[in-house]
Tab-separated table of N, CA, C and O in Angstrom:
chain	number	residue	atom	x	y	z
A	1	UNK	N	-8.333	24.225	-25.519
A	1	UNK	CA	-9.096	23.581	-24.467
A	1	UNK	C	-8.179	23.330	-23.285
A	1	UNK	O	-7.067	22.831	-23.451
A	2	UNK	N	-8.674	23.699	-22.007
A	2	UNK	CA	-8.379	23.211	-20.955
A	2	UNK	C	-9.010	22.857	-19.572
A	2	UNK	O	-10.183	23.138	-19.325
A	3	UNK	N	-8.192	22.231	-18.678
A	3	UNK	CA	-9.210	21.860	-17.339
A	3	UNK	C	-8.614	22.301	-16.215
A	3	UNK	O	-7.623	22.995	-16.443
A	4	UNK	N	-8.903	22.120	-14.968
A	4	UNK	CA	-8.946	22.489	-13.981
A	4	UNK	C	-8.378	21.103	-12.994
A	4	UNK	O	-9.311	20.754	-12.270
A	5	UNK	N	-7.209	20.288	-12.785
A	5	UNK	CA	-7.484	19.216	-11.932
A	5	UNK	C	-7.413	19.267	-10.153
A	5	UNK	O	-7.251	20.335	-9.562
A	6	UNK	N	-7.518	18.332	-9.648
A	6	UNK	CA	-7.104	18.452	-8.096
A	6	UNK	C	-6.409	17.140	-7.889
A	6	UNK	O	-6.926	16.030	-8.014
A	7	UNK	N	-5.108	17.424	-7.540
A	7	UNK	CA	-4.323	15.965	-7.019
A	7	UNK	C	-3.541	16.520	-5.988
A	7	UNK	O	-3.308	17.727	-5.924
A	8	UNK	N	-3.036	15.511	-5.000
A	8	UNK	CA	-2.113	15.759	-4.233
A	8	UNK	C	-2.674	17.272	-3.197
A	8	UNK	O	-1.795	17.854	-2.561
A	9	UNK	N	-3.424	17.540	-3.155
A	9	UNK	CA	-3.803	18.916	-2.456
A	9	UNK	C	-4.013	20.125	-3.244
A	9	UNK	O	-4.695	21.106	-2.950
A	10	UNK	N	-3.197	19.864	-4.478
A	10	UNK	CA	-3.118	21.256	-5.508
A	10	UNK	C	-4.002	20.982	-6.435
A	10	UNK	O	-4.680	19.995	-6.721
A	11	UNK	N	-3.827	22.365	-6.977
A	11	UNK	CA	-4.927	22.105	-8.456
A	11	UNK	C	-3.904	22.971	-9.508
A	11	UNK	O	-3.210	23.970	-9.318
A	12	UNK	N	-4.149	22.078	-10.765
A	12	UNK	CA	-3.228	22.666	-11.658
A	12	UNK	C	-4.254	22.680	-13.189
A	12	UNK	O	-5.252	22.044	-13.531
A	13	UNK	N	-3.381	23.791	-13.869
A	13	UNK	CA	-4.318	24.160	-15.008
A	13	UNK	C	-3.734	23.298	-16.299
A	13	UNK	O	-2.556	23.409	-16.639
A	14	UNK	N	-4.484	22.602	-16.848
A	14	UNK	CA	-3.508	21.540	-18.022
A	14	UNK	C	-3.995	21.544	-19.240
A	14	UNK	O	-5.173	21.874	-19.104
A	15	UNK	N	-3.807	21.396	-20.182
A	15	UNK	CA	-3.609	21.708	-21.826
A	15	UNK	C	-3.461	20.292	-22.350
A	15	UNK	O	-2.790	19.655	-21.538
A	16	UNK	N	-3.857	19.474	-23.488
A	16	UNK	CA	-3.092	18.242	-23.699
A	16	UNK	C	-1.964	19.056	-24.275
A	16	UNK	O	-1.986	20.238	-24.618
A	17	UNK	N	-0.456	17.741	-24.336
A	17	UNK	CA	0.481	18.046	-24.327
A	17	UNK	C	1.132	18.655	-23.431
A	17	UNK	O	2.332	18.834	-23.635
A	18	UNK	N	0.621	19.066	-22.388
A	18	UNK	CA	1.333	19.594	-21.323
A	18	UNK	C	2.154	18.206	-20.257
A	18	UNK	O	2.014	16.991	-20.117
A	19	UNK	N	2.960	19.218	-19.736
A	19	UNK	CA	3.945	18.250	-18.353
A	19	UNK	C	3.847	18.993	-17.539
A	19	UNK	O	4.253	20.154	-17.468
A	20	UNK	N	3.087	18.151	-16.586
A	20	UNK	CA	2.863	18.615	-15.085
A	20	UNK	C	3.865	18.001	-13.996
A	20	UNK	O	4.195	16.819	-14.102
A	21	UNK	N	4.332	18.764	-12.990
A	21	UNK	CA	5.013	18.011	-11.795
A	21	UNK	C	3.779	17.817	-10.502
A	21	UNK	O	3.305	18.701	-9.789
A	22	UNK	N	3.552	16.705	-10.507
A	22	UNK	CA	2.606	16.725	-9.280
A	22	UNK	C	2.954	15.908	-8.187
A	22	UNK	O	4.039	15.343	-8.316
A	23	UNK	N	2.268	15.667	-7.038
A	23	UNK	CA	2.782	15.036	-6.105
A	23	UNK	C	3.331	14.085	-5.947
A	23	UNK	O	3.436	13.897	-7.159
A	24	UNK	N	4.017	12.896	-5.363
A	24	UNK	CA	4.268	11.346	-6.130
A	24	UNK	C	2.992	10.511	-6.239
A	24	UNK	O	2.127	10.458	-5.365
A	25	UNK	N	2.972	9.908	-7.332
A	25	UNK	CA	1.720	8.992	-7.290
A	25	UNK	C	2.892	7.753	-7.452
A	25	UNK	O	4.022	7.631	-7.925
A	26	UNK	N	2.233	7.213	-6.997
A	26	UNK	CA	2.450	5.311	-6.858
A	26	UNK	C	2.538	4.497	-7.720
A	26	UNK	O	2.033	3.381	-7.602
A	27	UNK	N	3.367	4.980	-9.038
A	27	UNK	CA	3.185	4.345	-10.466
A	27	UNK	C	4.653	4.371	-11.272
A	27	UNK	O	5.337	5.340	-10.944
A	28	UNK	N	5.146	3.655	-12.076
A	28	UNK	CA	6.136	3.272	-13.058
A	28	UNK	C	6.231	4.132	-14.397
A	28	UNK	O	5.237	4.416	-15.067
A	29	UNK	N	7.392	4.474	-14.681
A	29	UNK	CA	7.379	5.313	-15.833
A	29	UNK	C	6.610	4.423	-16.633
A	29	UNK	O	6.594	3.216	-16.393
A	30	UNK	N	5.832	5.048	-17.772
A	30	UNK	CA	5.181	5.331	-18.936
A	30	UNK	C	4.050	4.024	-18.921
A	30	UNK	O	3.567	3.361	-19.839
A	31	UNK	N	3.898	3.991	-17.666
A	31	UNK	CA	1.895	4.146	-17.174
A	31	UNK	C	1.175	4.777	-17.259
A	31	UNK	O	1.740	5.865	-17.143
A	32	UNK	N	-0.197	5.009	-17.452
A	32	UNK	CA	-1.341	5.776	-17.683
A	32	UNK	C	-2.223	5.863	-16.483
A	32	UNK	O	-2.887	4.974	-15.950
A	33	UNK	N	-2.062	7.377	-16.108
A	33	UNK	CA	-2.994	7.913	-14.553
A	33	UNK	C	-4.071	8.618	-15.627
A	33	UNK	O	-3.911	9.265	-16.662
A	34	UNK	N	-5.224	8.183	-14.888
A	34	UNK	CA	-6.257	9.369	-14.743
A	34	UNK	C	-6.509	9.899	-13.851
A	34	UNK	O	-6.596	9.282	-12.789
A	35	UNK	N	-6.771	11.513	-13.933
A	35	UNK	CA	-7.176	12.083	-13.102
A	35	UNK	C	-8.928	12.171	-12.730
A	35	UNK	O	-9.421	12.516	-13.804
A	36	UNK	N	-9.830	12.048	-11.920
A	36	UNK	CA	-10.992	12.242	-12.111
A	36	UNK	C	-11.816	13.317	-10.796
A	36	UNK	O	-12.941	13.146	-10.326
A	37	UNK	N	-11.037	14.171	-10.526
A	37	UNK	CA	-11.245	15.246	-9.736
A	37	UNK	C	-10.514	16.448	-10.537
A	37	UNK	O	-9.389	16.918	-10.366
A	38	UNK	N	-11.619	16.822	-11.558
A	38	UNK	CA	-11.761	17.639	-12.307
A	38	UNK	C	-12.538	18.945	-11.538
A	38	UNK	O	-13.543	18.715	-10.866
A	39	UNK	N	-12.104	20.083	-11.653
A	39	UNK	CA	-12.679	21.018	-11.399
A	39	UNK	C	-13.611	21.626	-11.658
A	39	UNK	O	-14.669	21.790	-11.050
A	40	UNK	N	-12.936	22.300	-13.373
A	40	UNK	CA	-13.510	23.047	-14.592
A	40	UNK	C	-12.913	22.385	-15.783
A	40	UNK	O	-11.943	21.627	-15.783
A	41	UNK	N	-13.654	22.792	-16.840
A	41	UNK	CA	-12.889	22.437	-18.089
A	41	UNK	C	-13.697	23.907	-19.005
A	41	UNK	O	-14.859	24.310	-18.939
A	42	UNK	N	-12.709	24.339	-19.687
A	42	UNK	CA	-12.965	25.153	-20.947
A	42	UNK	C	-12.383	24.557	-22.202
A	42	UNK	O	-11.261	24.153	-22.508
A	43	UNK	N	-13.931	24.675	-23.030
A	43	UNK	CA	-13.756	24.794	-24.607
A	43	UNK	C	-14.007	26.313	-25.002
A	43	UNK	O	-13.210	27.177	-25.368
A	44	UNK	N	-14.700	26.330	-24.902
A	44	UNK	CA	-15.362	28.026	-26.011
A	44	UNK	C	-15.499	28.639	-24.584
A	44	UNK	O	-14.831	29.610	-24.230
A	45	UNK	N	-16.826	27.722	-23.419
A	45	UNK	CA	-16.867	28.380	-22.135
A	45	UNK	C	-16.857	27.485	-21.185
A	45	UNK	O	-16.871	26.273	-21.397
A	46	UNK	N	-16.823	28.229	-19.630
A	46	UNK	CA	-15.547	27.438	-18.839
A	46	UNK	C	-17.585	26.952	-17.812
A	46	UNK	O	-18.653	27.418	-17.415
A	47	UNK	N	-16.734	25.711	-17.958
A	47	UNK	CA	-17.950	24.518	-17.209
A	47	UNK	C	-17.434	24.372	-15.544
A	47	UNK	O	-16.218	24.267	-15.385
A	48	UNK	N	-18.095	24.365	-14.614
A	48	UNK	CA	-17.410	23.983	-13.358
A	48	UNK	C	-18.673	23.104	-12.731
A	48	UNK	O	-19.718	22.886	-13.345
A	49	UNK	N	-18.432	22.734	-11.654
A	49	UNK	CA	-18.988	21.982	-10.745
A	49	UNK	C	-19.749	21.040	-11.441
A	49	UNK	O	-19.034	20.263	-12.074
A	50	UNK	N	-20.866	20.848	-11.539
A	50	UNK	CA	-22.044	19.768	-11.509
A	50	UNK	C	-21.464	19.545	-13.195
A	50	UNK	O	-21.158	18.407	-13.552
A	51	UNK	N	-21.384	20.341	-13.854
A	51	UNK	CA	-21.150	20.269	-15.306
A	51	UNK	C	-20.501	19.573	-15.727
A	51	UNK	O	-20.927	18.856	-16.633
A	52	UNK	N	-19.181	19.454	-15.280
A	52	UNK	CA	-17.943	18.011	-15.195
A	52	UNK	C	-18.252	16.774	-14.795
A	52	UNK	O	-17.639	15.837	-15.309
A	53	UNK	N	-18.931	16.604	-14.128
A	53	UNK	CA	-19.648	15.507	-13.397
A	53	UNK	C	-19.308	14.333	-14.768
A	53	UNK	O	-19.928	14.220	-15.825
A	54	UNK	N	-18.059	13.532	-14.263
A	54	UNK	CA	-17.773	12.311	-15.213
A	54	UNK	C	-16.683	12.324	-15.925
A	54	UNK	O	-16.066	11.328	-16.302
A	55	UNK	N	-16.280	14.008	-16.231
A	55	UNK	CA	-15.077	14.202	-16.947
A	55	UNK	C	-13.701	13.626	-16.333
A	55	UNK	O	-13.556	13.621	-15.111
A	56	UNK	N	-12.859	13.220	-17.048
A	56	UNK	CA	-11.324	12.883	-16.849
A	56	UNK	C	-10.105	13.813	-17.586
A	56	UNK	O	-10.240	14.695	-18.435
A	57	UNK	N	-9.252	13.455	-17.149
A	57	UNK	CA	-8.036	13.726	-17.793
A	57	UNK	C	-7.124	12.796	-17.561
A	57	UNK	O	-6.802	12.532	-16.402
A	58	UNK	N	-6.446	12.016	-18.871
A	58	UNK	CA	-5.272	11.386	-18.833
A	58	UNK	C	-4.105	11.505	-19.346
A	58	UNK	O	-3.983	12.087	-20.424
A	59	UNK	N	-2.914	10.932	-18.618
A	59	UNK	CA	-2.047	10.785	-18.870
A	59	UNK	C	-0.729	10.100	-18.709
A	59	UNK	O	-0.541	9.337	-17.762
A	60	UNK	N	0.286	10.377	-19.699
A	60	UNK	CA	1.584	8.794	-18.826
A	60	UNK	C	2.545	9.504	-18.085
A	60	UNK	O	2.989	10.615	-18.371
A	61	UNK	N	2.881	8.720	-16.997
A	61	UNK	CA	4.181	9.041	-16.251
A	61	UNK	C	5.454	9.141	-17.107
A	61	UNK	O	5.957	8.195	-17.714
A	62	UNK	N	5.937	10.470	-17.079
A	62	UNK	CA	7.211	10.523	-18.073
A	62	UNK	C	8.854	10.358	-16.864
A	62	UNK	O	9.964	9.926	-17.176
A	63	UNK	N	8.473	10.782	-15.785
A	63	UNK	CA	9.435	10.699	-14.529
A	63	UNK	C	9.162	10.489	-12.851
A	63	UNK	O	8.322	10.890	-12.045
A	64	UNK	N	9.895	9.963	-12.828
A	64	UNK	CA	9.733	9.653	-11.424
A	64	UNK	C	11.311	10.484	-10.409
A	64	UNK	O	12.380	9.876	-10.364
A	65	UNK	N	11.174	11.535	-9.882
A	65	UNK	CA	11.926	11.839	-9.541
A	65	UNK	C	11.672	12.803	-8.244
A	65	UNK	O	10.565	12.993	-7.741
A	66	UNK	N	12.954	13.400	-7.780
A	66	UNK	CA	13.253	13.788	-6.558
A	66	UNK	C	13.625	15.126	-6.787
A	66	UNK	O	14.594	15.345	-7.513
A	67	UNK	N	12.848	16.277	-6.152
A	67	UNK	CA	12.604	17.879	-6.536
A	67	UNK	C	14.548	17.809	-5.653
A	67	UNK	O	15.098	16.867	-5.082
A	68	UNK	N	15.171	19.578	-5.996
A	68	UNK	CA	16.765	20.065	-5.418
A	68	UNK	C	16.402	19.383	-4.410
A	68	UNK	O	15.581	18.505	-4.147
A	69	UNK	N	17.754	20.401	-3.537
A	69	UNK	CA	17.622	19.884	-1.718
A	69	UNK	C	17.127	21.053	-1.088
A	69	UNK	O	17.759	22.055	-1.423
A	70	UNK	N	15.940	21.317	-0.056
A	70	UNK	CA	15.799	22.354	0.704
A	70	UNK	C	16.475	22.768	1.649
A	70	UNK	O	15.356	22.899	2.145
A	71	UNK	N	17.130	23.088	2.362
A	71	UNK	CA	18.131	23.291	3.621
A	71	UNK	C	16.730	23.844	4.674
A	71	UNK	O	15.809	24.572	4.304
A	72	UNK	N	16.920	23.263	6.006
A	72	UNK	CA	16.321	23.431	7.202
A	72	UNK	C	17.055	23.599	8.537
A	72	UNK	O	17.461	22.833	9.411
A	73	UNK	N	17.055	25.907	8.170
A	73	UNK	CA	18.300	25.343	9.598
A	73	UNK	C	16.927	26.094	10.946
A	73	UNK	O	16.042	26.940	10.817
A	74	UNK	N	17.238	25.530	11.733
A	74	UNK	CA	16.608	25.971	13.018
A	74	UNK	C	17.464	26.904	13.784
A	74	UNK	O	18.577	26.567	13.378
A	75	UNK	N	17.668	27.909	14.673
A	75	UNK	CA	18.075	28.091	15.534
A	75	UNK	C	17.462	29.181	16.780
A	75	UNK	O	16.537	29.946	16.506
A	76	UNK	N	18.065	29.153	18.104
A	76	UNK	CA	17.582	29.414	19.125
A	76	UNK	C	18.927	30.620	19.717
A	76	UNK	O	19.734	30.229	20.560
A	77	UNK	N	18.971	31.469	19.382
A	77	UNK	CA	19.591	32.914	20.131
A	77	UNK	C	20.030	32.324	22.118
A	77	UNK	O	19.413	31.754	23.018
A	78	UNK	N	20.958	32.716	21.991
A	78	UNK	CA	21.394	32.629	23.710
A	78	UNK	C	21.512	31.140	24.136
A	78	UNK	O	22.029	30.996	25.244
A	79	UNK	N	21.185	30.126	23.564
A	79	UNK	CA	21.271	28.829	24.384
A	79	UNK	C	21.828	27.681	23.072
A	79	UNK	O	21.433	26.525	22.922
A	80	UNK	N	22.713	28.323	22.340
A	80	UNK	CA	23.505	27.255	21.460
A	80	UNK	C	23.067	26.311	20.763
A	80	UNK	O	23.607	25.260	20.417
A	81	UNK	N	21.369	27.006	20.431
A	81	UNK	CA	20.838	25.673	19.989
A	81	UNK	C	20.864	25.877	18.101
A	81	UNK	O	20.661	26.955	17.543
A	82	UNK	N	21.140	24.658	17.439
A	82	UNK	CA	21.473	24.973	16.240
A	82	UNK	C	20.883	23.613	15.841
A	82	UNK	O	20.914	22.624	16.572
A	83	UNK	N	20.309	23.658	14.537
A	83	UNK	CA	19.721	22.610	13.912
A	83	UNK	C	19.677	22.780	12.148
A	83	UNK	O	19.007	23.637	11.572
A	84	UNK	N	20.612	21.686	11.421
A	84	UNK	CA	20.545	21.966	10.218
A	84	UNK	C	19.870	20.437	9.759
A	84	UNK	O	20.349	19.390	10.196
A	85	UNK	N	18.733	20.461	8.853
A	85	UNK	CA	18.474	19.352	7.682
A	85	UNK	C	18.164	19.641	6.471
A	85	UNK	O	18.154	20.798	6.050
A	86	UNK	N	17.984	18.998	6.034
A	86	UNK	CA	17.862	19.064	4.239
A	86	UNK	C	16.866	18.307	4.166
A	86	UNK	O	16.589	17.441	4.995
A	87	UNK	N	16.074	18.640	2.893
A	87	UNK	CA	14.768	17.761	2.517
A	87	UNK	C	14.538	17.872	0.760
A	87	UNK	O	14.398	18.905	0.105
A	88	UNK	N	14.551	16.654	0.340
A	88	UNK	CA	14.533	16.225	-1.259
A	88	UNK	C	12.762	15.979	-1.480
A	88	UNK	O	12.604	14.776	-1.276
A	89	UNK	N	11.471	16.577	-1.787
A	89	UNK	CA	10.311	16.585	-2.159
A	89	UNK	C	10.317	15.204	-3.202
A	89	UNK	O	11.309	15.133	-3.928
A	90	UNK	N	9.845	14.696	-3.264
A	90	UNK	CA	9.520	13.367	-4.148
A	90	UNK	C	8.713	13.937	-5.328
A	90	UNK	O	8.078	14.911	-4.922
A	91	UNK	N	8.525	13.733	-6.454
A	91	UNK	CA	7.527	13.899	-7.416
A	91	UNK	C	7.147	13.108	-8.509
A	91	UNK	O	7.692	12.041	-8.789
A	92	UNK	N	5.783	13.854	-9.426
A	92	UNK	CA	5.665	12.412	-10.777
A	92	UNK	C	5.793	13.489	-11.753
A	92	UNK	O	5.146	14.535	-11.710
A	93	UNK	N	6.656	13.183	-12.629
A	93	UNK	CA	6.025	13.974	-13.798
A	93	UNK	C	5.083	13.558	-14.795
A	93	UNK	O	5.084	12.331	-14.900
A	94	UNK	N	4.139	14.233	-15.702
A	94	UNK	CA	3.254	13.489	-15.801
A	94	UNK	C	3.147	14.389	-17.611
A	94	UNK	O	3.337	15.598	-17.739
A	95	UNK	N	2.908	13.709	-18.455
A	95	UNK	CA	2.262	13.980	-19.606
A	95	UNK	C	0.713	14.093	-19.776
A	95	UNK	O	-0.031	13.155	-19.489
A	96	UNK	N	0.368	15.020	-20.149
A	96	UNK	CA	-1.014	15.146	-20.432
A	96	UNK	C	-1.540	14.897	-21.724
A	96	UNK	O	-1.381	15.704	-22.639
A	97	UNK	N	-2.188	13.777	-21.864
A	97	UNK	CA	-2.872	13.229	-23.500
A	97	UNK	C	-3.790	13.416	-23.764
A	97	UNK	O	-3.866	13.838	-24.919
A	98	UNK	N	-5.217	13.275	-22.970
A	98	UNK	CA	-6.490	13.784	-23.467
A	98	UNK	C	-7.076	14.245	-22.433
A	98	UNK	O	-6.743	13.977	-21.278
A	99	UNK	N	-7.895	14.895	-22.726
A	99	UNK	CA	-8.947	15.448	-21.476
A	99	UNK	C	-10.297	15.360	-21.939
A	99	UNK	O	-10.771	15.998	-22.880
A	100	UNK	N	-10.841	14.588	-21.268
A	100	UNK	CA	-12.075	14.150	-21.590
A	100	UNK	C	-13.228	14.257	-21.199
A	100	UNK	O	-13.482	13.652	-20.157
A	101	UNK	N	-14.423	15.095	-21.897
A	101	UNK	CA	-15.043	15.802	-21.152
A	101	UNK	C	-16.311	14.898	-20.471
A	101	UNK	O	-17.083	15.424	-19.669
């Protein structure tokens, strides 16, 4: 069995027992998020739209952490212009326990 969720802008495909990295949510390790912008869910066959209507998926925060470093260099040919930053993505990791249809 699996579902279809939408968080953070993305949609990811989840299994219980699975670990997802998703956007940061606003929560403390080994708290319990539900998700309730469910897509689809498959058992035998795959349900979407109106069909989910109520379904969840939960699970606990296993990490709270900060994705590598990206490097951001800019530059501009002929006029010395040079620009370097770096950027660390924030994230949750997340355990998946039940999905509930």
């Amino acid at each position: 069995m699996y579902a279809i969720i939408a968080t953070g802008g993305k949609q990811y495909k989840v299994s219980e027992g699975d670990e997802i990295r998703v956007e940061k949510l606003d929560l403390d390790v080994g708290e319990t998020v539900t998700f309730d912008q469910v897509v689809a869910i498959s058992d035998k066959e795959l349900k979407v739209a109106g069909d989910v209507a109520g379904a969840t998926v939960s699970g606990t925060v296993t990490v709270q952490g900060r994705d590598r470093k990206v490097t951001v260099y800019k530059y501009k040919r002929k006029s010395g212009y040079h620009k370097k930053n770096g950027h660390r993505q924030a994230y949750t990791q997340v355990k998946i326990d039940k999905i509930n249809p």
